[in-house]
Short mmCIF file of the C-alpha atoms (twelve columns), coordinates in Angstrom:
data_MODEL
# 
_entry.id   MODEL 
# 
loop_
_atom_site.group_PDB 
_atom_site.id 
_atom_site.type_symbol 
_atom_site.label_atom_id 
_atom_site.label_alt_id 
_atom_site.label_comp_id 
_atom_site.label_asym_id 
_atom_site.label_seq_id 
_atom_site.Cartn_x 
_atom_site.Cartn_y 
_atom_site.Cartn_z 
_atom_site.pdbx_PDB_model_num 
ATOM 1  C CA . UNK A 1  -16.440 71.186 23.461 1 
ATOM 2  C CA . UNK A 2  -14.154 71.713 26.124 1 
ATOM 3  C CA . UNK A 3  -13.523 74.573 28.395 1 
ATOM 4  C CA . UNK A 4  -10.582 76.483 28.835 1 
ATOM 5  C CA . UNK A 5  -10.810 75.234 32.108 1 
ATOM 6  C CA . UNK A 6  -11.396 71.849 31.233 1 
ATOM 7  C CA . UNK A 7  -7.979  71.865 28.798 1 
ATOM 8  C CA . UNK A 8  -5.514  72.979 31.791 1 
ATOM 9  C CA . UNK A 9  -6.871  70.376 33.927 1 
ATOM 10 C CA . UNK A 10 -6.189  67.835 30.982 1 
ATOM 11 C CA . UNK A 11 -2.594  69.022 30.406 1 
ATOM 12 C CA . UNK A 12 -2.068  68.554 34.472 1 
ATOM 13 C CA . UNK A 13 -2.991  65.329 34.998 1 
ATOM 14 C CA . UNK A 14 -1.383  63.622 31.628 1 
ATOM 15 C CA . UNK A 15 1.644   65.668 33.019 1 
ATOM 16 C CA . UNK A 16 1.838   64.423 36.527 1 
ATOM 17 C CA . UNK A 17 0.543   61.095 35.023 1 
ATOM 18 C CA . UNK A 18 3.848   61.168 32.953 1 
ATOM 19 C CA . UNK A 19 5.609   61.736 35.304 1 
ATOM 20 C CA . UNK A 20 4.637   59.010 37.406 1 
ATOM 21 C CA . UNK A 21 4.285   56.878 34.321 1 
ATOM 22 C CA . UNK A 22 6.141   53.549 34.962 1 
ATOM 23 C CA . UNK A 23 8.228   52.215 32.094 1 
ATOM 24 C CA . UNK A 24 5.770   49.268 31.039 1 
ATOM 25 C CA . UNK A 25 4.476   48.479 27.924 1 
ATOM 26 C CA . UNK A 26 0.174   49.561 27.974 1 
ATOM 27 C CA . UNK A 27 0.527   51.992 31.319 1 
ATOM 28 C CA . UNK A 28 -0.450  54.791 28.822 1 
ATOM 29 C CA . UNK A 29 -4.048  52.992 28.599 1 
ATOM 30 C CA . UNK A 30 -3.852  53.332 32.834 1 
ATOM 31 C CA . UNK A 31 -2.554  56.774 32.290 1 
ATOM 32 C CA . UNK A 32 -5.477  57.388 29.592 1 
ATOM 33 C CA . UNK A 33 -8.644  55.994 31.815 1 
ATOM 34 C CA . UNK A 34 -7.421  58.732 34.624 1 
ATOM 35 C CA . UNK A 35 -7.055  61.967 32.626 1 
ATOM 36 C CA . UNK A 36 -10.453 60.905 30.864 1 
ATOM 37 C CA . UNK A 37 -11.796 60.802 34.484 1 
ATOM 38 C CA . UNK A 38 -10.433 64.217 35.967 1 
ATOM 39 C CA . UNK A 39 -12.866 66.195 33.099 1 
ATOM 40 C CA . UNK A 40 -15.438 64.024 33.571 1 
ATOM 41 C CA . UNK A 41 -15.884 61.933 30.444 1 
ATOM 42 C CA . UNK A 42 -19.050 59.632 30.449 1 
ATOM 43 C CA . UNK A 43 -17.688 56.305 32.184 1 
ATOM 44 C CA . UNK A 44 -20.755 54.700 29.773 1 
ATOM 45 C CA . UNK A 45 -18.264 55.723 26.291 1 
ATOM 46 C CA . UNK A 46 -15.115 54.848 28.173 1 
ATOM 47 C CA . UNK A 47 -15.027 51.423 27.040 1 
ATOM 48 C CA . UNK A 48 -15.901 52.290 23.384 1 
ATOM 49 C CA . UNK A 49 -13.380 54.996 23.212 1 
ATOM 50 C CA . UNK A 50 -10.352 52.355 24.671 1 
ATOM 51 C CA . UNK A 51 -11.207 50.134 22.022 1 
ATOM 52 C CA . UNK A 52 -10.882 52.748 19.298 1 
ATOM 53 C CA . UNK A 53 -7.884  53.633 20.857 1 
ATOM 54 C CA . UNK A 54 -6.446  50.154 21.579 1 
ATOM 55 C CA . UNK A 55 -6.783  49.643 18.144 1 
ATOM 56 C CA . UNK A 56 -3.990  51.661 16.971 1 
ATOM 57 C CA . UNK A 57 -2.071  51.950 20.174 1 
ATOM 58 C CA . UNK A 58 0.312   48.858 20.451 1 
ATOM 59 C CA . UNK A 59 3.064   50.293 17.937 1 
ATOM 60 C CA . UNK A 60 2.503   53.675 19.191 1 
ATOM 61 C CA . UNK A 61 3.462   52.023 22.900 1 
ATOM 62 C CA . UNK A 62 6.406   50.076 21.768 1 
ATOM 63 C CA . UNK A 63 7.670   53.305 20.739 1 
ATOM 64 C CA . UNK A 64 7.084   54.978 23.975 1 
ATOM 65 C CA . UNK A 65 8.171   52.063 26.321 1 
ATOM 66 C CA . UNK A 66 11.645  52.956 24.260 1 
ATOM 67 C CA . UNK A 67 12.173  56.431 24.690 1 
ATOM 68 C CA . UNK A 68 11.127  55.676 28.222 1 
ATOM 69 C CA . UNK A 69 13.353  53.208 28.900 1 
ATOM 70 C CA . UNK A 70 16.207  54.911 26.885 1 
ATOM 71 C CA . UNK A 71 15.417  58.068 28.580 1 
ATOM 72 C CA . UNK A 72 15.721  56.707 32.546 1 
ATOM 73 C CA . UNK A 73 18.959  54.679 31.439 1 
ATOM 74 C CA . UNK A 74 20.500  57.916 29.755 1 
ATOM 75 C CA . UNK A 75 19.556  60.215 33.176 1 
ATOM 76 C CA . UNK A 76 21.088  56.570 35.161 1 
ATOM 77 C CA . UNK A 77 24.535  56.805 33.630 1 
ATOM 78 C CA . UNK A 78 24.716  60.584 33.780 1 
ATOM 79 C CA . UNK A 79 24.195  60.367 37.708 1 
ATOM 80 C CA . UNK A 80 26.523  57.690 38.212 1 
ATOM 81 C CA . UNK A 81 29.230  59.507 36.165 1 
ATOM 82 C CA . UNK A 82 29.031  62.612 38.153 1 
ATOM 83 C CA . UNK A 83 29.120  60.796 41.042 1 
ATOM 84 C CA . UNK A 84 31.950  58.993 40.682 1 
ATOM 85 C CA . UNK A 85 30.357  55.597 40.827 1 
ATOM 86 C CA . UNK A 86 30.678  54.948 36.759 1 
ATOM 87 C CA . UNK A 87 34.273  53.244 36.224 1 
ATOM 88 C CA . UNK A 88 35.892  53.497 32.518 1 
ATOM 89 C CA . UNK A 89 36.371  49.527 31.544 1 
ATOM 90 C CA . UNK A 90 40.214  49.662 31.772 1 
ATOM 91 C CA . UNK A 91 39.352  50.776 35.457 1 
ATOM 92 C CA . UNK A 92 37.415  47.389 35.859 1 
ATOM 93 C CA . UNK A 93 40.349  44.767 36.240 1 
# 
């Protein structure tokens, strides 16, 4: 059972973990091993509990690396539009 405690520290690290997430396929695994760490899981089940979770993690991923990627090329084009650095392709010549 977890402590209240316990939770908010688990919601901060998988959100600066996020956040500092690169876009590559597995780096939730990475991202997994650390919040696991900051409430003290036993590092003697770790390796049990990524293999449960590895098994059903690959399409999950795939679908993540997307809306990551998708997400940082949306927020890309937005900031070169309103910067004036995103020509229309007539404007290409």
């Amino acid at each position: 059972e977890l402590a209240l405690g316990d939770q908010l520290i688990i919601v901060l690290t998988a959100t600066l973990a996020a956040i500092g997430a690169a876009g590559a396929p597995s780096a939730g695994i990475v991202m997994l091993v650390i919040v696991l760490e900051s409430v003290g899981f036993p590092a003697e089940h770790l390796p049990l509990a990524l293999a449960m979770i590895l098994a059903v993690d690959r399409p999950l991923d795939m679908g993540r690396t997307v809306v990551n990627i998708s997400g940082d090329i949306t927020v890309s084009v937005l900031v070169a539009h309103s910067l004036g650095r995103l020509k229309a392709p007539e404007d290409r010549g």
